[in-house]
mmCIF file of C-alpha atoms in Angstrom:
data_model
loop_
_atom_site.group_PDB
_atom_site.id
_atom_site.type_symbol
_atom_site.label_atom_id
_atom_site.label_comp_id
_atom_site.label_asym_id
_atom_site.label_seq_id
_atom_site.Cartn_x
_atom_site.Cartn_y
_atom_site.Cartn_z
ATOM 1 C CA SER A 1 19.398 -69.754 -59.152
ATOM 2 C CA VAL A 2 18.949 -66.201 -60.358
ATOM 3 C CA LEU A 3 15.199 -66.876 -60.817
ATOM 4 C CA LEU A 4 14.932 -68.337 -57.181
ATOM 5 C CA VAL A 5 16.756 -65.348 -55.640
ATOM 6 C CA SER A 6 14.946 -62.563 -57.217
ATOM 7 C CA PRO A 7 11.520 -63.203 -55.853
ATOM 8 C CA VAL A 8 13.090 -63.580 -52.365
ATOM 9 C CA ILE A 9 15.045 -60.088 -52.840
ATOM 10 C CA ALA A 10 11.820 -58.546 -54.114
ATOM 11 C CA SER A 11 9.914 -59.981 -51.258
ATOM 12 C CA ALA A 12 12.488 -58.582 -48.735
ATOM 13 C CA GLN A 13 12.360 -55.190 -50.359
ATOM 14 C CA ASN A 14 8.643 -55.274 -50.069
ATOM 15 C CA ASN A 15 8.788 -56.258 -46.419
ATOM 16 C CA ARG A 16 11.129 -53.409 -45.653
ATOM 17 C CA GLY A 17 8.554 -50.914 -47.231
ATOM 18 C CA ASN A 18 5.910 -52.428 -45.101
ATOM 19 C CA ASN A 19 8.035 -52.196 -42.043
ATOM 20 C CA SER A 20 9.009 -48.537 -42.699
ATOM 21 C CA PHE A 21 5.485 -47.700 -43.051
ATOM 22 C CA ALA A 22 4.529 -49.640 -39.878
ATOM 23 C CA ASN A 23 7.487 -47.803 -38.191
ATOM 24 C CA ALA A 24 6.187 -44.423 -39.435
ATOM 25 C CA GLU A 25 2.658 -45.364 -38.239
ATOM 26 C CA LEU A 26 4.105 -46.423 -34.849
ATOM 27 C CA LYS A 27 6.080 -43.176 -34.462
ATOM 28 C CA SER A 28 3.149 -41.098 -35.253
ATOM 29 C CA SER A 29 0.956 -43.017 -32.926
ATOM 30 C CA LEU A 30 3.628 -42.590 -30.175
ATOM 31 C CA GLN A 31 3.793 -38.914 -31.049
ATOM 32 C CA GLU A 32 0.249 -38.537 -30.716
ATOM 33 C CA MET A 33 0.271 -40.231 -27.374
ATOM 34 C CA ARG A 34 3.003 -38.001 -26.105
ATOM 35 C CA GLU A 35 1.100 -35.008 -27.229
ATOM 36 C CA ASN A 36 -2.080 -36.290 -25.501
ATOM 37 C CA ALA A 37 -0.057 -37.143 -22.226
ATOM 38 C CA LYS A 38 1.348 -33.654 -22.291
ATOM 39 C CA SER A 39 -1.751 -31.954 -22.730
ATOM 40 C CA GLN A 40 -3.402 -33.837 -20.093
ATOM 41 C CA ALA A 41 -0.446 -33.274 -17.725
ATOM 42 C CA LYS A 42 -0.764 -29.467 -18.674
ATOM 43 C CA THR A 43 -4.581 -29.646 -17.931
ATOM 44 C CA LYS A 44 -3.945 -31.294 -14.500
ATOM 45 C CA SER A 45 -1.279 -28.893 -13.703
ATOM 46 C CA GLU A 46 -3.584 -25.871 -14.388
ATOM 47 C CA GLU A 47 -6.366 -27.522 -12.387
ATOM 48 C CA ILE A 48 -3.923 -27.936 -9.486
ATOM 49 C CA LYS A 49 -2.817 -24.428 -9.863
ATOM 50 C CA GLN A 50 -6.310 -23.150 -9.759
ATOM 51 C CA GLN A 51 -6.964 -25.361 -6.617
ATOM 52 C CA VAL A 52 -4.006 -23.848 -5.020
ATOM 53 C CA LYS A 53 -5.166 -20.317 -5.826
ATOM 54 C CA ASP A 54 -8.638 -21.101 -4.448
ATOM 55 C CA ARG A 55 -7.159 -22.567 -1.290
ATOM 56 C CA LYS A 56 -5.047 -19.548 -0.743
ATOM 57 C CA VAL A 57 -7.995 -17.226 -1.183
ATOM 58 C CA GLU A 58 -9.851 -19.451 1.307
ATOM 59 C CA LEU A 59 -6.984 -19.425 3.906
ATOM 60 C CA LYS A 60 -6.608 -15.555 3.595
ATOM 61 C CA LYS A 61 -10.473 -15.328 4.272
ATOM 62 C CA GLU A 62 -10.179 -17.585 7.330
ATOM 63 C CA VAL A 63 -7.063 -15.773 8.507
ATOM 64 C CA CYS A 64 -8.892 -12.422 8.024
ATOM 65 C CA GLU A 65 -11.965 -13.702 10.058
ATOM 66 C CA ARG A 66 -9.657 -14.768 12.919
ATOM 67 C CA ARG A 67 -8.232 -11.354 13.017
ATOM 68 C CA GLN A 68 -11.703 -9.830 12.857
ATOM 69 C CA ALA A 69 -12.656 -11.719 15.896
ATOM 70 C CA ARG A 70 -9.725 -10.536 17.696
ATOM 71 C CA LEU A 71 -9.708 -6.899 16.371
ATOM 72 C CA ILE A 72 -13.542 -6.140 16.731
ATOM 73 C CA ASN A 73 -13.291 -5.478 20.396
ATOM 74 C CA VAL A 74 -9.971 -3.343 20.399
ATOM 75 C CA PRO A 75 -11.507 0.085 19.755
ATOM 76 C CA SER A 76 -14.201 -0.190 22.495
ATOM 77 C CA ARG A 77 -11.490 -1.544 24.834
ATOM 78 C CA MET A 78 -9.262 1.289 24.051
ATOM 79 C CA ASN A 79 -12.088 3.904 24.403
ATOM 80 C CA LYS A 80 -13.317 2.327 27.730
ATOM 81 C CA ASN A 81 -9.656 2.237 29.155
ATOM 82 C CA ALA A 82 -8.824 5.776 28.081
ATOM 83 C CA SER A 83 -12.190 7.105 29.536
ATOM 84 C CA THR A 84 -11.662 5.166 32.851
ATOM 85 C CA LEU A 85 -8.207 6.588 33.207
ATOM 86 C CA GLN A 86 -9.292 10.069 32.424
ATOM 87 C CA GLY A 87 -12.104 9.751 35.096
ATOM 88 C CA VAL A 88 -9.629 8.490 37.686
ATOM 89 C CA LEU A 89 -7.469 11.402 37.045
ATOM 90 C CA ASP A 90 -10.229 13.863 37.123
ATOM 91 C CA LYS A 91 -11.418 12.575 40.580
ATOM 92 C CA LYS A 92 -7.920 12.760 41.987
ATOM 93 C CA TYR A 93 -7.620 16.215 40.528
ATOM 94 C CA THR A 94 -10.999 17.309 42.230
ATOM 95 C CA LYS A 95 -9.828 15.783 45.615
ATOM 96 C CA VAL A 96 -6.467 17.597 45.400
ATOM 97 C CA GLN A 97 -8.390 20.936 44.842
ATOM 98 C CA GLU A 98 -10.683 20.288 47.630
ATOM 99 C CA PHE A 99 -7.862 19.193 49.959
ATOM 100 C CA TYR A 100 -5.999 22.587 49.061
ATOM 101 C CA THR A 101 -8.984 24.746 49.757
ATOM 102 C CA THR A 102 -10.293 22.905 52.953
ATOM 103 C CA LYS A 103 -6.783 23.003 54.475
ATOM 104 C CA ASN A 104 -6.112 26.534 53.562
ATOM 105 C CA LEU A 105 -2.623 25.631 52.228
ATOM 106 C CA SER A 106 -0.409 28.095 50.680
ATOM 107 C CA VAL A 107 1.863 26.857 47.827
ATOM 108 C CA THR A 108 4.064 29.468 46.182
ATOM 109 C CA ASN A 109 3.640 28.299 42.450
ATOM 110 C CA TYR A 110 0.004 26.824 42.991
ATOM 111 C CA ASP A 111 -1.564 28.904 40.176
ATOM 112 C CA THR A 112 1.135 27.867 37.563
ATOM 113 C CA LEU A 113 0.873 24.267 38.551
ATOM 114 C CA LYS A 114 -3.009 24.474 38.410
ATOM 115 C CA SER A 115 -2.852 26.123 35.148
ATOM 116 C CA ASN A 116 -0.604 23.381 33.868
ATOM 117 C CA VAL A 117 -2.906 20.626 35.162
ATOM 118 C CA ASP A 118 -5.945 22.501 33.650
ATOM 119 C CA THR A 119 -4.288 22.666 30.344
ATOM 120 C CA ALA A 120 -3.195 18.900 30.398
ATOM 121 C CA GLN A 121 -6.621 17.884 31.595
ATOM 122 C CA ALA A 122 -8.234 19.773 28.471
ATOM 123 C CA ALA A 123 -5.741 18.274 26.080
ATOM 124 C CA SER A 124 -6.258 14.679 27.388
ATOM 125 C CA GLN A 125 -10.003 14.907 27.320
ATOM 126 C CA GLU A 126 -9.741 16.225 23.827
ATOM 127 C CA ALA A 127 -7.619 13.225 22.884
ATOM 128 C CA VAL A 128 -9.826 10.737 24.731
ATOM 129 C CA ASP A 129 -12.955 12.324 22.774
ATOM 130 C CA ALA A 130 -10.942 11.978 19.472
ATOM 131 C CA LEU A 131 -10.419 8.269 20.327
ATOM 132 C CA LYS A 132 -14.116 7.712 21.090
ATOM 133 C CA ASP A 133 -14.996 9.495 17.852
ATOM 134 C CA TYR A 134 -12.640 7.502 15.759
ATOM 135 C CA ASN A 135 -14.667 5.385 13.266
ATOM 136 C CA PHE A 136 -13.104 1.891 13.030
ATOM 137 C CA THR A 137 -14.949 -0.560 10.999
ATOM 138 C CA PHE A 138 -13.302 -3.986 10.255
ATOM 139 C CA SER A 139 -14.228 -5.857 7.082
ATOM 140 C CA CYS A 140 -12.276 -8.631 5.271
ATOM 141 C CA ASP A 141 -13.582 -7.384 1.866
ATOM 142 C CA THR A 142 -12.322 -3.815 2.535
ATOM 143 C CA PRO A 143 -8.812 -3.198 1.408
ATOM 144 C CA GLY A 144 -6.659 -0.790 3.385
ATOM 145 C CA LEU A 145 -7.095 -2.505 6.851
ATOM 146 C CA GLY A 146 -3.546 -1.558 7.629
ATOM 147 C CA GLN A 147 -4.263 2.266 7.140
ATOM 148 C CA GLN A 148 -7.326 1.933 9.278
ATOM 149 C CA LEU A 149 -5.429 0.200 12.031
ATOM 150 C CA ASP A 150 -2.585 2.814 11.761
ATOM 151 C CA GLY A 151 -4.981 5.620 12.105
ATOM 152 C CA LEU A 152 -6.526 3.890 15.312
ATOM 153 C CA ARG A 153 -3.035 3.367 16.550
ATOM 154 C CA LEU A 154 -2.135 7.092 15.984
ATOM 155 C CA VAL A 155 -5.086 8.311 17.774
ATOM 156 C CA ALA A 156 -4.813 5.787 20.593
ATOM 157 C CA ASN A 157 -1.044 6.819 21.175
ATOM 158 C CA GLU A 158 -2.072 10.435 21.165
ATOM 159 C CA ALA A 159 -4.608 9.929 23.781
ATOM 160 C CA LYS A 160 -2.068 7.793 25.732
ATOM 161 C CA THR A 161 0.514 10.542 25.548
ATOM 162 C CA LYS A 162 -1.962 13.328 26.655
ATOM 163 C CA LEU A 163 -3.078 11.128 29.469
ATOM 164 C CA LYS A 164 0.503 10.704 30.656
ATOM 165 C CA ASP A 165 0.982 14.359 30.316
ATOM 166 C CA TYR A 166 -2.154 15.031 32.577
ATOM 167 C CA ARG A 167 -0.809 12.446 35.131
ATOM 168 C CA LYS A 168 2.659 14.094 35.277
ATOM 169 C CA ALA A 169 1.200 17.587 35.780
ATOM 170 C CA LEU A 170 -1.180 16.265 38.476
ATOM 171 C CA VAL A 171 1.684 14.513 40.235
ATOM 172 C CA ALA A 172 3.825 17.707 40.055
ATOM 173 C CA LEU A 173 0.879 19.604 41.831
ATOM 174 C CA ILE A 174 0.400 16.949 44.342
ATOM 175 C CA ASN A 175 4.153 16.803 45.061
ATOM 176 C CA SER A 176 4.240 20.658 45.521
ATOM 177 C CA ILE A 177 1.393 20.518 47.890
ATOM 178 C CA SER A 178 2.772 17.712 49.999
ATOM 179 C CA SER A 179 6.260 19.477 50.141
ATOM 180 C CA SER A 180 4.408 22.648 51.391
ATOM 181 C CA ILE A 181 2.617 20.424 54.112
ATOM 182 C CA GLU A 182 5.977 19.251 55.214
ATOM 183 C CA GLN A 183 7.378 22.674 55.296
ATOM 184 C CA ASN A 184 4.541 23.871 57.499
ATOM 185 C CA SER A 185 4.564 21.128 59.888
#
């Protein structure tokens, strides 16, 4: 019986050795498959990240182009509006002066008020000219668009303030002349 059992034991031990070799081979094969899957996932992830970056750049460009379409006419519109308002105020001032001289009116502080209007008129004309001369170019490729817009905004606000001051001085002159007319009548 020992002779019969010995070859069976030897055969079982030999099968265990083959099984362990097959298990090791299977484990290395699985490990290799995992590494391949990881590298493929990493490659795919990098591709997706690159696509996202490319899409972001594309979207930024589209947004910039839409802004450009809206902003391209803003400086010319500002110039036109400021020039128009300056012209309207100048015409009114001319009419007020003509009215004062043709009616032979006498206002006590007319010279001071006229001097104030003349000063405000010159300041507003200077601000409007600065707005006209401001060079604003919009380009999606140029960085610093915010600074350019801020510069335009500052020049436009200055013109707006000077035009308001001109209007206030002109209204003060008109009110003084109209109160003088009421006193005389």
